C-alpha positions as a LaTeX table, in Angstrom:
\begin{tabular}{lrrr}
\hline
Residue & $x$ (\AA) & $y$ (\AA) & $z$ (\AA) \\
\hline
Met1 & 85.80 & 95.50 & $-94.30$ \\
Leu2 & 85.48 & 94.37 & $-90.69$ \\
Val3 & 83.39 & 91.36 & $-91.77$ \\
Leu4 & 85.94 & 90.45 & $-94.45$ \\
Arg5 & 88.80 & 90.59 & $-91.97$ \\
Ser6 & 86.88 & 88.48 & $-89.45$ \\
Gly7 & 86.13 & 85.85 & $-92.09$ \\
Leu8 & 89.76 & 85.81 & $-93.22$ \\
Thr9 & 90.92 & 85.47 & $-89.63$ \\
Arg10 & 88.64 & 82.49 & $-89.06$ \\
Ala11 & 89.81 & 80.84 & $-92.28$ \\
Leu12 & 93.47 & 81.26 & $-91.38$ \\
Ala13 & 92.81 & 79.94 & $-87.89$ \\
Ala14 & 91.06 & 76.88 & $-89.29$ \\
Arg15 & 93.97 & 76.17 & $-91.62$ \\
Thr16 & 96.42 & 76.53 & $-88.74$ \\
Leu17 & 94.48 & 74.26 & $-86.41$ \\
Ala18 & 93.68 & 71.53 & $-88.95$ \\
Pro19 & 97.03 & 69.71 & $-88.75$ \\
Gln20 & 96.83 & 69.76 & $-84.95$ \\
Val21 & 93.42 & 68.13 & $-85.02$ \\
Cys22 & 94.61 & 65.43 & $-87.40$ \\
Ser23 & 97.75 & 64.72 & $-85.40$ \\
Ser24 & 95.69 & 64.28 & $-82.25$ \\
Leu25 & 93.93 & 61.35 & $-83.92$ \\
Ala26 & 97.19 & 59.47 & $-84.60$ \\
Thr27 & 97.72 & 56.28 & $-82.59$ \\
Gly28 & 101.46 & 56.82 & $-82.27$ \\
Pro29 & 104.68 & 57.96 & $-83.96$ \\
Arg30 & 104.93 & 57.18 & $-87.66$ \\
Gln31 & 106.97 & 54.07 & $-88.51$ \\
Tyr32 & 109.62 & 55.37 & $-90.93$ \\
Asp33 & 112.00 & 52.41 & $-90.68$ \\
Gly34 & 110.81 & 49.34 & $-92.58$ \\
Thr35 & 112.89 & 46.99 & $-90.43$ \\
Phe36 & 110.77 & 44.59 & $-88.41$ \\
Tyr37 & 111.27 & 41.57 & $-86.17$ \\
Glu38 & 109.40 & 38.31 & $-86.45$ \\
Phe39 & 108.75 & 36.50 & $-83.19$ \\
Arg40 & 108.43 & 32.77 & $-83.77$ \\
Thr41 & 107.36 & 30.31 & $-81.08$ \\
Tyr42 & 107.46 & 26.54 & $-81.51$ \\
Tyr43 & 105.66 & 24.18 & $-79.17$ \\
Leu44 & 107.51 & 20.87 & $-79.20$ \\
Lys45 & 106.54 & 17.34 & $-78.32$ \\
Pro46 & 107.75 & 16.77 & $-74.73$ \\
Ser47 & 110.00 & 13.85 & $-75.61$ \\
Lys48 & 111.51 & 15.60 & $-78.66$ \\
Met49 & 112.91 & 18.83 & $-77.18$ \\
Asn50 & 116.54 & 17.71 & $-77.10$ \\
Gln51 & 116.35 & 16.14 & $-80.54$ \\
Phe52 & 114.91 & 19.35 & $-82.00$ \\
Leu53 & 117.59 & 21.55 & $-80.43$ \\
Glu54 & 120.42 & 19.25 & $-81.54$ \\
Asn55 & 119.19 & 19.22 & $-85.13$ \\
Thr56 & 118.71 & 23.00 & $-85.06$ \\
Lys57 & 122.23 & 23.54 & $-83.71$ \\
Lys58 & 123.64 & 21.34 & $-86.45$ \\
Asn59 & 121.77 & 23.01 & $-89.28$ \\
Ile60 & 120.98 & 26.57 & $-88.19$ \\
His61 & 123.67 & 27.88 & $-90.55$ \\
Leu62 & 121.48 & 26.80 & $-93.47$ \\
Arg63 & 118.75 & 29.12 & $-92.19$ \\
Thr64 & 120.93 & 32.08 & $-91.20$ \\
Ala65 & 122.39 & 32.07 & $-94.72$ \\
His66 & 119.09 & 33.63 & $-95.80$ \\
Ser67 & 118.32 & 36.18 & $-93.03$ \\
Glu68 & 119.55 & 37.42 & $-89.68$ \\
Leu69 & 118.80 & 35.55 & $-86.49$ \\
Val70 & 118.66 & 37.89 & $-83.49$ \\
Gly71 & 118.27 & 35.30 & $-80.75$ \\
Tyr72 & 117.14 & 31.75 & $-80.03$ \\
Trp73 & 115.98 & 30.61 & $-76.59$ \\
Ser74 & 114.33 & 27.75 & $-74.77$ \\
Val75 & 111.60 & 28.70 & $-72.31$ \\
Glu76 & 112.53 & 27.87 & $-68.72$ \\
Phe77 & 109.68 & 29.45 & $-66.74$ \\
Gly78 & 106.33 & 30.97 & $-67.64$ \\
Gly79 & 103.62 & 29.47 & $-69.81$ \\
Thr80 & 103.78 & 26.24 & $-71.74$ \\
Met81 & 106.72 & 23.90 & $-71.27$ \\
Asn82 & 108.84 & 22.41 & $-74.08$ \\
Lys83 & 108.81 & 25.64 & $-76.05$ \\
Val84 & 111.42 & 27.55 & $-78.05$ \\
Phe85 & 111.31 & 31.22 & $-78.96$ \\
His86 & 113.35 & 32.97 & $-81.65$ \\
Ile87 & 113.54 & 36.41 & $-83.26$ \\
Trp88 & 114.36 & 37.08 & $-86.93$ \\
Lys89 & 115.19 & 40.46 & $-88.44$ \\
Tyr90 & 113.97 & 41.63 & $-91.87$ \\
Asp91 & 114.58 & 44.84 & $-93.80$ \\
Asn92 & 110.93 & 45.01 & $-94.91$ \\
Phe93 & 108.08 & 42.75 & $-95.99$ \\
Ala94 & 109.49 & 42.31 & $-99.50$ \\
His95 & 112.71 & 41.05 & $-97.94$ \\
Arg96 & 110.83 & 38.44 & $-95.89$ \\
Thr97 & 108.93 & 37.30 & $-98.99$ \\
Glu98 & 112.21 & 36.82 & $-100.84$ \\
Val99 & 113.64 & 34.84 & $-97.92$ \\
Arg100 & 110.63 & 32.53 & $-97.72$ \\
Lys101 & 110.78 & 31.88 & $-101.47$ \\
Ala102 & 114.50 & 31.11 & $-101.25$ \\
Leu103 & 113.95 & 28.71 & $-98.34$ \\
Ala104 & 111.25 & 26.90 & $-100.31$ \\
Lys105 & 113.84 & 26.23 & $-103.03$ \\
Asp106 & 116.68 & 25.34 & $-100.67$ \\
Lys107 & 116.77 & 21.55 & $-100.83$ \\
Glu108 & 119.53 & 21.23 & $-98.26$ \\
Trp109 & 117.51 & 23.24 & $-95.75$ \\
Gln110 & 114.36 & 21.31 & $-96.54$ \\
Glu111 & 115.93 & 17.85 & $-96.28$ \\
Gln112 & 118.33 & 18.36 & $-93.38$ \\
Tyr113 & 116.27 & 20.61 & $-91.13$ \\
Leu114 & 112.67 & 21.31 & $-92.06$ \\
Ile115 & 111.37 & 17.83 & $-92.87$ \\
Pro116 & 113.02 & 16.05 & $-89.90$ \\
Asn117 & 111.92 & 18.74 & $-87.45$ \\
Leu118 & 108.30 & 19.10 & $-88.55$ \\
Ala119 & 107.47 & 15.78 & $-86.92$ \\
Leu120 & 108.81 & 17.12 & $-83.60$ \\
Ile121 & 106.63 & 20.27 & $-83.50$ \\
Asp122 & 103.08 & 20.40 & $-82.16$ \\
Lys123 & 102.30 & 24.03 & $-82.97$ \\
Gln124 & 103.91 & 27.18 & $-84.39$ \\
Glu125 & 103.12 & 30.85 & $-83.82$ \\
Ser126 & 104.35 & 33.97 & $-85.61$ \\
Glu127 & 104.07 & 37.63 & $-84.65$ \\
Ile128 & 105.40 & 40.67 & $-86.51$ \\
Thr129 & 106.77 & 43.49 & $-84.36$ \\
Tyr130 & 108.59 & 46.79 & $-84.68$ \\
Leu131 & 111.03 & 48.28 & $-82.24$ \\
Val132 & 109.38 & 51.29 & $-80.61$ \\
Pro133 & 110.83 & 54.61 & $-81.89$ \\
Trp134 & 112.56 & 55.43 & $-78.60$ \\
Cys135 & 114.46 & 52.16 & $-78.37$ \\
Lys136 & 117.22 & 50.42 & $-80.29$ \\
Leu137 & 118.28 & 46.80 & $-80.01$ \\
Glu138 & 121.05 & 46.40 & $-77.46$ \\
Lys139 & 123.49 & 43.53 & $-77.00$ \\
Pro140 & 124.17 & 42.43 & $-73.41$ \\
Pro141 & 127.77 & 42.59 & $-72.14$ \\
Lys142 & 128.05 & 38.87 & $-71.44$ \\
Glu143 & 126.10 & 35.63 & $-71.17$ \\
Gly144 & 123.03 & 35.60 & $-68.96$ \\
Val145 & 119.31 & 34.92 & $-68.90$ \\
Tyr146 & 116.51 & 36.82 & $-70.61$ \\
Glu147 & 113.03 & 37.79 & $-69.59$ \\
Leu148 & 110.33 & 38.48 & $-72.15$ \\
Ala149 & 107.64 & 40.54 & $-70.47$ \\
Thr150 & 104.47 & 40.93 & $-72.53$ \\
Phe151 & 101.98 & 43.71 & $-71.82$ \\
Gln152 & 98.48 & 43.81 & $-73.26$ \\
Met153 & 97.56 & 47.49 & $-73.33$ \\
Lys154 & 94.19 & 49.19 & $-73.69$ \\
Pro155 & 93.08 & 49.98 & $-77.28$ \\
Gly156 & 94.27 & 53.35 & $-78.53$ \\
Gly157 & 97.89 & 52.69 & $-79.41$ \\
Pro158 & 101.05 & 54.45 & $-78.19$ \\
Ala159 & 99.31 & 57.84 & $-78.42$ \\
Leu160 & 97.28 & 56.72 & $-75.39$ \\
Trp161 & 99.78 & 54.75 & $-73.30$ \\
Gly162 & 103.16 & 55.30 & $-74.97$ \\
Asp163 & 104.61 & 58.00 & $-72.71$ \\
Pro164 & 103.66 & 56.39 & $-69.37$ \\
Phe165 & 104.95 & 53.03 & $-70.58$ \\
Lys166 & 108.21 & 54.61 & $-71.72$ \\
Arg167 & 108.68 & 56.26 & $-68.35$ \\
Ala168 & 108.10 & 52.96 & $-66.53$ \\
Val169 & 110.69 & 51.17 & $-68.69$ \\
His170 & 113.29 & 53.92 & $-68.44$ \\
Thr171 & 112.88 & 54.18 & $-64.68$ \\
His172 & 113.81 & 50.51 & $-64.30$ \\
Val173 & 116.80 & 50.94 & $-66.62$ \\
Asn174 & 118.05 & 54.20 & $-65.12$ \\
Arg175 & 117.98 & 52.75 & $-61.62$ \\
Gly176 & 120.12 & 49.81 & $-62.78$ \\
Tyr177 & 117.77 & 47.02 & $-61.75$ \\
Thr178 & 118.03 & 45.25 & $-65.11$ \\
Lys179 & 119.37 & 45.75 & $-68.63$ \\
Leu180 & 117.07 & 46.51 & $-71.54$ \\
Val181 & 117.59 & 44.62 & $-74.80$ \\
Gly182 & 114.59 & 45.91 & $-76.76$ \\
Val183 & 110.97 & 47.05 & $-76.67$ \\
Phe184 & 108.75 & 45.73 & $-79.46$ \\
His185 & 105.24 & 46.80 & $-80.51$ \\
Ala186 & 103.05 & 44.22 & $-82.26$ \\
Glu187 & 102.07 & 44.95 & $-85.87$ \\
Tyr188 & 100.54 & 41.57 & $-86.76$ \\
Gly189 & 99.14 & 39.31 & $-84.06$ \\
Val190 & 97.32 & 40.53 & $-80.97$ \\
Leu191 & 97.22 & 44.31 & $-81.31$ \\
Asn192 & 98.06 & 46.81 & $-78.56$ \\
Arg193 & 100.63 & 44.33 & $-77.29$ \\
Val194 & 104.12 & 45.37 & $-76.22$ \\
His195 & 107.03 & 43.02 & $-75.54$ \\
Val196 & 109.97 & 44.09 & $-73.40$ \\
Leu197 & 113.08 & 41.92 & $-73.61$ \\
Trp198 & 115.29 & 42.20 & $-70.53$ \\
Trp199 & 118.70 & 40.71 & $-69.70$ \\
Asn200 & 120.09 & 39.71 & $-66.32$ \\
Glu201 & 123.19 & 37.82 & $-65.25$ \\
Ser202 & 121.08 & 35.08 & $-63.68$ \\
Ala203 & 117.58 & 34.26 & $-62.49$ \\
Asp204 & 118.67 & 35.14 & $-58.96$ \\
Ser205 & 120.07 & 38.56 & $-59.94$ \\
Arg206 & 116.83 & 39.22 & $-61.78$ \\
Ala207 & 114.83 & 38.34 & $-58.65$ \\
Ala208 & 117.03 & 40.56 & $-56.47$ \\
Gly209 & 116.63 & 43.52 & $-58.83$ \\
Arg210 & 112.89 & 43.03 & $-58.96$ \\
His211 & 112.60 & 42.98 & $-55.16$ \\
Gln212 & 114.65 & 46.18 & $-54.90$ \\
Ser213 & 112.60 & 47.94 & $-57.57$ \\
His214 & 109.40 & 47.22 & $-55.65$ \\
Glu215 & 110.77 & 49.35 & $-52.82$ \\
Asp216 & 111.94 & 52.23 & $-55.04$ \\
Pro217 & 109.45 & 55.14 & $-54.89$ \\
Arg218 & 110.39 & 56.35 & $-58.39$ \\
Val219 & 109.77 & 52.94 & $-59.93$ \\
Val220 & 106.55 & 52.48 & $-58.01$ \\
Ala221 & 105.25 & 55.88 & $-59.16$ \\
Ala222 & 106.09 & 55.22 & $-62.82$ \\
Val223 & 104.51 & 51.77 & $-62.74$ \\
Arg224 & 101.35 & 53.05 & $-61.07$ \\
Glu225 & 100.94 & 55.56 & $-63.87$ \\
Ser226 & 101.40 & 53.01 & $-66.66$ \\
Val227 & 99.09 & 50.35 & $-65.17$ \\
Asn228 & 96.15 & 52.67 & $-65.78$ \\
Tyr229 & 96.44 & 51.60 & $-69.42$ \\
Leu230 & 97.23 & 47.93 & $-68.77$ \\
Val231 & 94.82 & 45.05 & $-69.48$ \\
Ser232 & 97.05 & 42.09 & $-68.62$ \\
Gln233 & 100.67 & 40.99 & $-68.56$ \\
Gln234 & 102.75 & 37.83 & $-68.55$ \\
Asn235 & 106.40 & 36.89 & $-68.74$ \\
Met236 & 108.80 & 34.08 & $-69.61$ \\
Leu237 & 112.33 & 33.35 & $-68.46$ \\
Leu238 & 114.40 & 32.48 & $-71.52$ \\
Leu239 & 117.69 & 30.55 & $-71.68$ \\
Pro240 & 119.81 & 31.27 & $-74.77$ \\
Thr241 & 120.81 & 28.25 & $-76.82$ \\
Ser242 & 124.45 & 27.63 & $-77.70$ \\
Phe243 & 123.81 & 28.88 & $-81.25$ \\
Ser244 & 121.91 & 32.04 & $-80.26$ \\
Pro245 & 123.58 & 35.33 & $-81.30$ \\
Leu246 & 122.25 & 36.91 & $-78.09$ \\
Lys247 & 123.84 & 34.97 & $-75.23$ \\
\hline
\end{tabular}
């Protein structure tokens, strides 16, 4: 009887522990919301930047008739010059497929925007991202400038670096050094990449907040913790176009 009870106890313990073992192997919180954000970057011919933006401003309504534009910016500092960056929102992958099919049949879009602008573009890039579970997309209170900070994290996913990264972001926000617009985790593109979109009133106010944060012990401590999981980082200063929903 003692042997039977011992065996039963071990079996029950194994069944109890099994889900914990499996959950420890997860790379991060499950993505329940199908909504995702496509980051699109266009590298333009240096002499064609203004022409591209004017044609886009004139005809962007033809594109937004099919899906939601979150924001559209020109790159002021950081990386390659003569570059535009825009974010599009989709309900799920089926929704994006439907949108692309509709655009392929939209003659007005093709003739007035796509065909004229293709000759002005050197290269295009696309990346699919999700908002991280602890963040929602925020709209800034007024017009300003944006910073897209991109962090290449060590392999392992949010289960490895998610909490320290979250603490570093929230420390900056809670101290009032900048305003958070959104935190995005790459699904297609370079993996283990996180983008943080910040808003500031101006490039100078952004610089002032950054200098102050470097002297804040709470920010410094949070950043030191998160950099243990960091491979590299880069950023861009973005200027919203006149037709960008996010100003």
